[in-house]
PDB file of C-alpha atoms in Angstrom:
ATOM      1  CA  UNK A   1      25.201   7.802  12.646  1.00 91.00           C
ATOM      2  CA  UNK A   2      23.880   6.895   9.292  1.00 96.00           C
ATOM      3  CA  UNK A   3      20.438   7.644   7.875  1.00 98.00           C
ATOM      4  CA  UNK A   4      17.543   5.283   7.107  1.00 98.00           C
ATOM      5  CA  UNK A   5      15.644   6.461   4.036  1.00 98.00           C
ATOM      6  CA  UNK A   6      12.191   5.093   3.415  1.00 98.00           C
ATOM      7  CA  UNK A   7      11.829   5.415  -0.339  1.00 98.00           C
ATOM      8  CA  UNK A   8       8.481   5.060  -2.195  1.00 97.00           C
ATOM      9  CA  UNK A   9       8.642   3.200  -5.512  1.00 96.00           C
ATOM     10  CA  UNK A  10       6.098   3.325  -8.420  1.00 96.00           C
ATOM     11  CA  UNK A  11       2.940   1.406  -7.944  1.00 94.00           C
ATOM     12  CA  UNK A  12       2.747   0.930 -11.734  1.00 90.00           C
ATOM     13  CA  UNK A  13       4.247   3.366 -14.202  1.00 93.00           C
ATOM     14  CA  UNK A  14       8.050   3.460 -13.716  1.00 93.00           C
ATOM     15  CA  UNK A  15       7.918   7.233 -14.403  1.00 94.00           C
ATOM     16  CA  UNK A  16       6.208   7.800 -11.048  1.00 95.00           C
ATOM     17  CA  UNK A  17       9.513   7.895  -9.131  1.00 96.00           C
ATOM     18  CA  UNK A  18      11.063  11.235  -7.885  1.00 96.00           C
ATOM     19  CA  UNK A  19      14.450  12.518  -8.841  1.00 97.00           C
ATOM     20  CA  UNK A  20      15.388  12.540  -5.125  1.00 97.00           C
ATOM     21  CA  UNK A  21      14.349   8.885  -4.725  1.00 97.00           C
ATOM     22  CA  UNK A  22      16.670   7.958  -7.642  1.00 97.00           C
ATOM     23  CA  UNK A  23      19.547   9.968  -6.102  1.00 97.00           C
ATOM     24  CA  UNK A  24      19.118   8.264  -2.725  1.00 97.00           C
ATOM     25  CA  UNK A  25      19.042   4.843  -4.187  1.00 97.00           C
ATOM     26  CA  UNK A  26      22.176   5.475  -6.152  1.00 97.00           C
ATOM     27  CA  UNK A  27      23.991   6.938  -3.119  1.00 96.00           C
ATOM     28  CA  UNK A  28      22.884   4.338  -0.501  1.00 97.00           C
ATOM     29  CA  UNK A  29      25.360   1.926   0.916  1.00 97.00           C
ATOM     30  CA  UNK A  30      22.635  -0.713   1.048  1.00 97.00           C
ATOM     31  CA  UNK A  31      19.144  -1.041  -0.352  1.00 97.00           C
ATOM     32  CA  UNK A  32      16.626  -3.222   1.602  1.00 97.00           C
ATOM     33  CA  UNK A  33      14.062  -4.729  -0.750  1.00 95.00           C
ATOM     34  CA  UNK A  34      10.821  -6.650  -0.056  1.00 93.00           C
ATOM     35  CA  UNK A  35      11.508  -8.809  -3.079  1.00 93.00           C
ATOM     36  CA  UNK A  36      14.962  -8.399  -4.789  1.00 93.00           C
ATOM     37  CA  UNK A  37      13.718  -9.840  -7.974  1.00 93.00           C
ATOM     38  CA  UNK A  38      10.902  -7.279  -8.297  1.00 92.00           C
ATOM     39  CA  UNK A  39      13.023  -4.379  -7.216  1.00 94.00           C
ATOM     40  CA  UNK A  40      15.909  -5.536  -9.288  1.00 93.00           C
ATOM     41  CA  UNK A  41      13.887  -4.751 -12.386  1.00 94.00           C
ATOM     42  CA  UNK A  42      13.249  -1.097 -11.296  1.00 95.00           C
ATOM     43  CA  UNK A  43      16.879  -0.586 -10.342  1.00 96.00           C
ATOM     44  CA  UNK A  44      18.111  -2.041 -13.614  1.00 95.00           C
ATOM     45  CA  UNK A  45      15.728   0.263 -15.483  1.00 95.00           C
ATOM     46  CA  UNK A  46      17.454   3.235 -13.874  1.00 96.00           C
ATOM     47  CA  UNK A  47      20.949   1.771 -14.058  1.00 96.00           C
ATOM     48  CA  UNK A  48      21.357   1.452 -10.276  1.00 96.00           C
ATOM     49  CA  UNK A  49      23.686  -1.347  -9.166  1.00 92.00           C
ATOM     50  CA  UNK A  50      23.920  -0.930  -5.418  1.00 90.00           C
ATOM     51  CA  UNK A  51      23.942  -3.873  -3.052  1.00 91.00           C
ATOM     52  CA  UNK A  52      20.472  -5.297  -2.516  1.00 94.00           C
ATOM     53  CA  UNK A  53      19.343  -7.238   0.554  1.00 94.00           C
ATOM     54  CA  UNK A  54      16.073  -8.997   1.130  1.00 93.00           C
ATOM     55  CA  UNK A  55      13.954  -7.493   3.858  1.00 92.00           C
ATOM     56  CA  UNK A  56      10.371  -8.645   4.135  1.00 90.00           C
ATOM     57  CA  UNK A  57       7.661  -9.533   6.637  1.00 86.00           C
ATOM     58  CA  UNK A  58       9.022 -13.032   7.169  1.00 88.00           C
ATOM     59  CA  UNK A  59      12.564 -12.068   8.103  1.00 88.00           C
ATOM     60  CA  UNK A  60      12.364  -8.391   9.353  1.00 86.00           C
ATOM     61  CA  UNK A  61      12.271  -9.295  13.028  1.00 88.00           C
ATOM     62  CA  UNK A  62      15.517 -11.293  12.584  1.00 88.00           C
ATOM     63  CA  UNK A  63      17.425  -8.912  10.400  1.00 90.00           C
ATOM     64  CA  UNK A  64      16.364  -5.450  11.738  1.00 93.00           C
ATOM     65  CA  UNK A  65      18.870  -5.340  14.546  1.00 94.00           C
ATOM     66  CA  UNK A  66      21.794  -6.011  12.199  1.00 95.00           C
ATOM     67  CA  UNK A  67      20.520  -3.251   9.971  1.00 96.00           C
ATOM     68  CA  UNK A  68      20.354  -0.901  12.878  1.00 97.00           C
ATOM     69  CA  UNK A  69      23.943  -1.724  13.748  1.00 97.00           C
ATOM     70  CA  UNK A  70      24.970  -0.816  10.180  1.00 97.00           C
ATOM     71  CA  UNK A  71      23.083   2.478  10.555  1.00 97.00           C
ATOM     72  CA  UNK A  72      24.769   3.200  13.812  1.00 97.00           C
ATOM     73  CA  UNK A  73      28.166   2.511  12.175  1.00 97.00           C
ATOM     74  CA  UNK A  74      27.453   5.252   9.666  1.00 97.00           C
ATOM     75  CA  UNK A  75      25.930   3.522   6.655  1.00 97.00           C
ATOM     76  CA  UNK A  76      23.258   5.128   4.595  1.00 98.00           C
ATOM     77  CA  UNK A  77      20.410   2.582   3.999  1.00 98.00           C
ATOM     78  CA  UNK A  78      17.401   2.879   1.685  1.00 98.00           C
ATOM     79  CA  UNK A  79      14.236   0.761   2.373  1.00 97.00           C
ATOM     80  CA  UNK A  80      11.955  -0.030  -0.520  1.00 97.00           C
ATOM     81  CA  UNK A  81       8.974  -2.338  -0.993  1.00 95.00           C
ATOM     82  CA  UNK A  82       7.581  -3.904  -4.176  1.00 94.00           C
ATOM     83  CA  UNK A  83       5.436  -0.874  -4.892  1.00 93.00           C
ATOM     84  CA  UNK A  84       4.432   2.204  -3.047  1.00 94.00           C
ATOM     85  CA  UNK A  85       5.487   3.492   0.371  1.00 95.00           C
ATOM     86  CA  UNK A  86       7.069   0.933   2.738  1.00 95.00           C
ATOM     87  CA  UNK A  87       5.143   0.620   5.959  1.00 93.00           C
ATOM     88  CA  UNK A  88       1.774   1.248   4.318  1.00 92.00           C
ATOM     89  CA  UNK A  89       0.352  -2.323   4.075  1.00 90.00           C
ATOM     90  CA  UNK A  90       4.057  -3.359   3.389  1.00 89.00           C
ATOM     91  CA  UNK A  91       7.008  -4.265   5.574  1.00 90.00           C
ATOM     92  CA  UNK A  92       8.784  -1.342   7.135  1.00 93.00           C
ATOM     93  CA  UNK A  93       7.156  -0.323  10.381  1.00 94.00           C
ATOM     94  CA  UNK A  94       9.258  -2.611  12.457  1.00 95.00           C
ATOM     95  CA  UNK A  95      12.628  -1.499  11.123  1.00 96.00           C
ATOM     96  CA  UNK A  96      11.581   2.220  11.374  1.00 97.00           C
ATOM     97  CA  UNK A  97      10.579   1.642  14.974  1.00 96.00           C
ATOM     98  CA  UNK A  98      13.855  -0.029  15.898  1.00 96.00           C
ATOM     99  CA  UNK A  99      15.908   2.644  14.124  1.00 97.00           C
ATOM    100  CA  UNK A 100      14.064   5.456  15.980  1.00 97.00           C
ATOM    101  CA  UNK A 101      14.447   3.679  19.289  1.00 97.00           C
ATOM    102  CA  UNK A 102      18.245   3.463  18.610  1.00 97.00           C
ATOM    103  CA  UNK A 103      18.430   7.204  17.905  1.00 97.00           C
ATOM    104  CA  UNK A 104      18.988   6.809  14.143  1.00 97.00           C
ATOM    105  CA  UNK A 105      17.681   9.470  11.830  1.00 97.00           C
ATOM    106  CA  UNK A 106      14.744   8.268   9.751  1.00 98.00           C
ATOM    107  CA  UNK A 107      13.556  10.133   6.638  1.00 98.00           C
ATOM    108  CA  UNK A 108      10.525   9.126   4.555  1.00 97.00           C
ATOM    109  CA  UNK A 109      10.615  10.508   1.089  1.00 97.00           C
ATOM    110  CA  UNK A 110       7.237  11.680  -0.386  1.00 95.00           C
ATOM    111  CA  UNK A 111       6.145   9.590  -3.304  1.00 92.00           C
ATOM    112  CA  UNK A 112       3.986   6.987  -4.778  1.00 89.00           C
ATOM    113  CA  UNK A 113       1.221   5.322  -2.840  1.00 92.00           C
ATOM    114  CA  UNK A 114      -2.020   3.675  -4.143  1.00 93.00           C
ATOM    115  CA  UNK A 115      -4.514   5.041  -1.613  1.00 95.00           C
ATOM    116  CA  UNK A 116      -4.274   8.813  -2.360  1.00 95.00           C
ATOM    117  CA  UNK A 117      -4.860   8.691  -6.096  1.00 95.00           C
ATOM    118  CA  UNK A 118      -7.828   6.221  -5.591  1.00 97.00           C
ATOM    119  CA  UNK A 119      -9.262   8.538  -2.842  1.00 97.00           C
ATOM    120  CA  UNK A 120      -8.955  11.749  -4.770  1.00 97.00           C
ATOM    121  CA  UNK A 121     -10.306  10.319  -8.097  1.00 96.00           C
ATOM    122  CA  UNK A 122     -13.209   8.583  -6.301  1.00 97.00           C
ATOM    123  CA  UNK A 123     -15.451  11.668  -6.244  1.00 97.00           C
ATOM    124  CA  UNK A 124     -16.155  10.937  -2.559  1.00 98.00           C
ATOM    125  CA  UNK A 125     -15.280  13.409   0.224  1.00 97.00           C
ATOM    126  CA  UNK A 126     -11.591  13.399   0.835  1.00 96.00           C
ATOM    127  CA  UNK A 127     -11.180  16.167   3.394  1.00 96.00           C
ATOM    128  CA  UNK A 128     -11.419  13.472   6.150  1.00 96.00           C
ATOM    129  CA  UNK A 129     -10.906   9.770   5.663  1.00 97.00           C
ATOM    130  CA  UNK A 130      -9.686   6.650   7.385  1.00 97.00           C
ATOM    131  CA  UNK A 131      -7.368   4.076   5.912  1.00 97.00           C
ATOM    132  CA  UNK A 132      -8.140   0.481   6.734  1.00 96.00           C
ATOM    133  CA  UNK A 133      -5.719  -1.314   4.380  1.00 95.00           C
ATOM    134  CA  UNK A 134      -6.426  -5.034   3.989  1.00 95.00           C
ATOM    135  CA  UNK A 135      -9.207  -6.391   6.158  1.00 96.00           C
ATOM    136  CA  UNK A 136      -8.487  -9.605   8.157  1.00 93.00           C
ATOM    137  CA  UNK A 137      -9.164 -12.512   5.941  1.00 89.00           C
ATOM    138  CA  UNK A 138     -10.970 -14.593   8.491  1.00 86.00           C
ATOM    139  CA  UNK A 139     -10.793 -14.032  12.244  1.00 90.00           C
ATOM    140  CA  UNK A 140     -11.871 -10.579  13.213  1.00 93.00           C
ATOM    141  CA  UNK A 141     -13.081  -9.596   9.728  1.00 94.00           C
ATOM    142  CA  UNK A 142     -16.720  -9.268  10.676  1.00 94.00           C
ATOM    143  CA  UNK A 143     -15.917  -7.480  13.864  1.00 95.00           C
ATOM    144  CA  UNK A 144     -13.807  -4.926  12.019  1.00 96.00           C
ATOM    145  CA  UNK A 145     -16.704  -4.300   9.514  1.00 96.00           C
ATOM    146  CA  UNK A 146     -19.230  -3.845  12.330  1.00 96.00           C
ATOM    147  CA  UNK A 147     -16.927  -1.370  14.015  1.00 97.00           C
ATOM    148  CA  UNK A 148     -17.062   0.673  10.793  1.00 97.00           C
ATOM    149  CA  UNK A 149     -20.867   0.667  10.392  1.00 96.00           C
ATOM    150  CA  UNK A 150     -21.377   4.126  11.765  1.00 96.00           C
ATOM    151  CA  UNK A 151     -18.058   5.571  10.476  1.00 97.00           C
ATOM    152  CA  UNK A 152     -18.782   9.031   8.922  1.00 97.00           C
ATOM    153  CA  UNK A 153     -15.430   9.470   7.188  1.00 98.00           C
ATOM    154  CA  UNK A 154     -14.748   8.031   3.731  1.00 98.00           C
ATOM    155  CA  UNK A 155     -13.011   4.650   4.145  1.00 98.00           C
ATOM    156  CA  UNK A 156     -10.168   3.306   2.050  1.00 98.00           C
ATOM    157  CA  UNK A 157      -9.433  -0.440   1.742  1.00 98.00           C
ATOM    158  CA  UNK A 158      -6.876  -2.535  -0.256  1.00 97.00           C
ATOM    159  CA  UNK A 159      -8.118  -5.732  -1.810  1.00 96.00           C
ATOM    160  CA  UNK A 160      -6.962  -8.552  -4.187  1.00 94.00           C
ATOM    161  CA  UNK A 161      -9.004  -9.298  -7.310  1.00 95.00           C
ATOM    162  CA  UNK A 162      -9.898 -12.703  -5.873  1.00 94.00           C
ATOM    163  CA  UNK A 163     -11.810 -11.251  -2.947  1.00 95.00           C
ATOM    164  CA  UNK A 164     -13.237  -8.013  -4.404  1.00 97.00           C
ATOM    165  CA  UNK A 165     -16.728  -9.302  -5.138  1.00 97.00           C
ATOM    166  CA  UNK A 166     -17.027 -11.075  -1.757  1.00 96.00           C
ATOM    167  CA  UNK A 167     -15.717  -7.905   0.016  1.00 97.00           C
ATOM    168  CA  UNK A 168     -18.202  -5.660  -1.745  1.00 98.00           C
ATOM    169  CA  UNK A 169     -21.035  -7.995  -0.850  1.00 97.00           C
ATOM    170  CA  UNK A 170     -19.979  -7.930   2.777  1.00 97.00           C
ATOM    171  CA  UNK A 171     -19.850  -4.129   2.618  1.00 98.00           C
ATOM    172  CA  UNK A 172     -23.429  -4.099   1.290  1.00 98.00           C
ATOM    173  CA  UNK A 173     -24.552  -6.304   4.157  1.00 97.00           C
ATOM    174  CA  UNK A 174     -23.075  -4.014   6.772  1.00 97.00           C
ATOM    175  CA  UNK A 175     -23.299  -0.588   5.179  1.00 97.00           C
ATOM    176  CA  UNK A 176     -26.331  -1.015   2.966  1.00 96.00           C
ATOM    177  CA  UNK A 177     -26.320  -1.582  -0.755  1.00 95.00           C
ATOM    178  CA  UNK A 178     -27.038   2.086  -1.516  1.00 97.00           C
ATOM    179  CA  UNK A 179     -23.738   3.282  -0.074  1.00 97.00           C
ATOM    180  CA  UNK A 180     -21.507   5.051  -2.571  1.00 98.00           C
ATOM    181  CA  UNK A 181     -18.329   3.257  -3.558  1.00 98.00           C
ATOM    182  CA  UNK A 182     -15.450   3.568  -6.003  1.00 98.00           C
ATOM    183  CA  UNK A 183     -13.328   0.639  -7.014  1.00 98.00           C
ATOM    184  CA  UNK A 184     -10.015   1.739  -8.547  1.00 97.00           C
ATOM    185  CA  UNK A 185      -7.724  -0.958 -10.111  1.00 95.00           C
ATOM    186  CA  UNK A 186      -4.339  -0.987 -11.658  1.00 94.00           C
ATOM    187  CA  UNK A 187      -3.459   2.548 -10.531  1.00 94.00           C
ATOM    188  CA  UNK A 188      -1.012   4.323 -12.916  1.00 93.00           C
ATOM    189  CA  UNK A 189      -0.840   1.272 -15.238  1.00 92.00           C
ATOM    190  CA  UNK A 190      -2.116   0.887 -18.760  1.00 90.00           C
ATOM    191  CA  UNK A 191      -5.474  -0.613 -17.722  1.00 90.00           C
ATOM    192  CA  UNK A 192      -6.177   1.785 -14.889  1.00 93.00           C
ATOM    193  CA  UNK A 193      -9.958   1.954 -14.254  1.00 95.00           C
ATOM    194  CA  UNK A 194     -12.360   3.291 -11.663  1.00 96.00           C
ATOM    195  CA  UNK A 195     -15.845   1.759 -11.295  1.00 97.00           C
ATOM    196  CA  UNK A 196     -18.145   4.101  -9.360  1.00 98.00           C
ATOM    197  CA  UNK A 197     -21.733   3.974  -8.104  1.00 98.00           C
ATOM    198  CA  UNK A 198     -23.701   2.380  -5.244  1.00 98.00           C
ATOM    199  CA  UNK A 199     -22.530  -0.896  -3.781  1.00 98.00           C
ATOM    200  CA  UNK A 200     -25.465  -2.596  -5.542  1.00 98.00           C
ATOM    201  CA  UNK A 201     -24.416  -1.151  -8.916  1.00 98.00           C
ATOM    202  CA  UNK A 202     -20.721  -1.985  -8.505  1.00 98.00           C
ATOM    203  CA  UNK A 203     -21.457  -5.486  -7.345  1.00 98.00           C
ATOM    204  CA  UNK A 204     -23.636  -6.060 -10.417  1.00 98.00           C
ATOM    205  CA  UNK A 205     -20.698  -4.809 -12.595  1.00 97.00           C
ATOM    206  CA  UNK A 206     -18.271  -7.207 -11.157  1.00 97.00           C
ATOM    207  CA  UNK A 207     -20.656 -10.192 -11.392  1.00 96.00           C
ATOM    208  CA  UNK A 208     -20.631  -9.488 -15.158  1.00 96.00           C
ATOM    209  CA  UNK A 209     -16.945  -8.397 -15.381  1.00 95.00           C
ATOM    210  CA  UNK A 210     -14.262 -10.474 -13.727  1.00 94.00           C
ATOM    211  CA  UNK A 211     -12.121  -8.325 -11.363  1.00 94.00           C
ATOM    212  CA  UNK A 212      -8.485  -8.060 -12.464  1.00 93.00           C
ATOM    213  CA  UNK A 213      -5.496  -6.368 -10.897  1.00 91.00           C
ATOM    214  CA  UNK A 214      -4.894  -4.982  -7.495  1.00 92.00           C
ATOM    215  CA  UNK A 215      -7.765  -2.863  -6.065  1.00 97.00           C
ATOM    216  CA  UNK A 216      -8.275   0.140  -3.902  1.00 98.00           C
ATOM    217  CA  UNK A 217     -11.852   0.377  -2.729  1.00 98.00           C
ATOM    218  CA  UNK A 218     -13.183   3.680  -1.471  1.00 98.00           C
ATOM    219  CA  UNK A 219     -16.372   3.683   0.494  1.00 98.00           C
ATOM    220  CA  UNK A 220     -18.497   6.657   1.455  1.00 98.00           C
ATOM    221  CA  UNK A 221     -19.045   7.255   5.072  1.00 97.00           C
ATOM    222  CA  UNK A 222     -22.346   6.904   7.028  1.00 96.00           C
ATOM    223  CA  UNK A 223     -24.549   9.942   6.476  1.00 90.00           C
ATOM    224  CA  UNK A 224     -26.195  10.889   9.791  1.00 77.00           C
TER     225      UNK A 224
END
């Protein structure tokens, strides 16, 4: 049996990769990448030339079984996404599930992910939190928000810059505009920034300043 390694890659700064991750990527028989063009830049930067294969949400159901067969035949395979840890709002869960079901050893390396730096730097309670990732864009979105109305834990969401303002306004409607929030963008990149305050204050900020970059929104829980 081979081993499937789930390997986190930097969410911004290329220095945010571990020595172990680099070793695994160099030693792997095959690297599965969400986007071979994006991952190719990272691998070229670290002079890694192993075989790359595309593995993303549109083809993972069709290719995972063949990957599992390679693992059962003894190959070492590394799974990476465009940024962060595969499986966390990225492809990866399906392959991991199939590998585990087939009795293949799966190891996930510790490493970069956007949600933890945003949560810790928010100034909001981080001893207990819930990760909601991307909200449904249309169907089920309001239902999901309503289900979180009384959530007492700090909540963490991912959002694109194009929907940040709309999402914050929806949060204000459901949670109240005095709820504390921290919007962290471009984590570990040159223009990293956190905008903190009440929802009303942060909404006013982004009405004046166009949101840019990928966002992690951290919302304080309901105080009972």
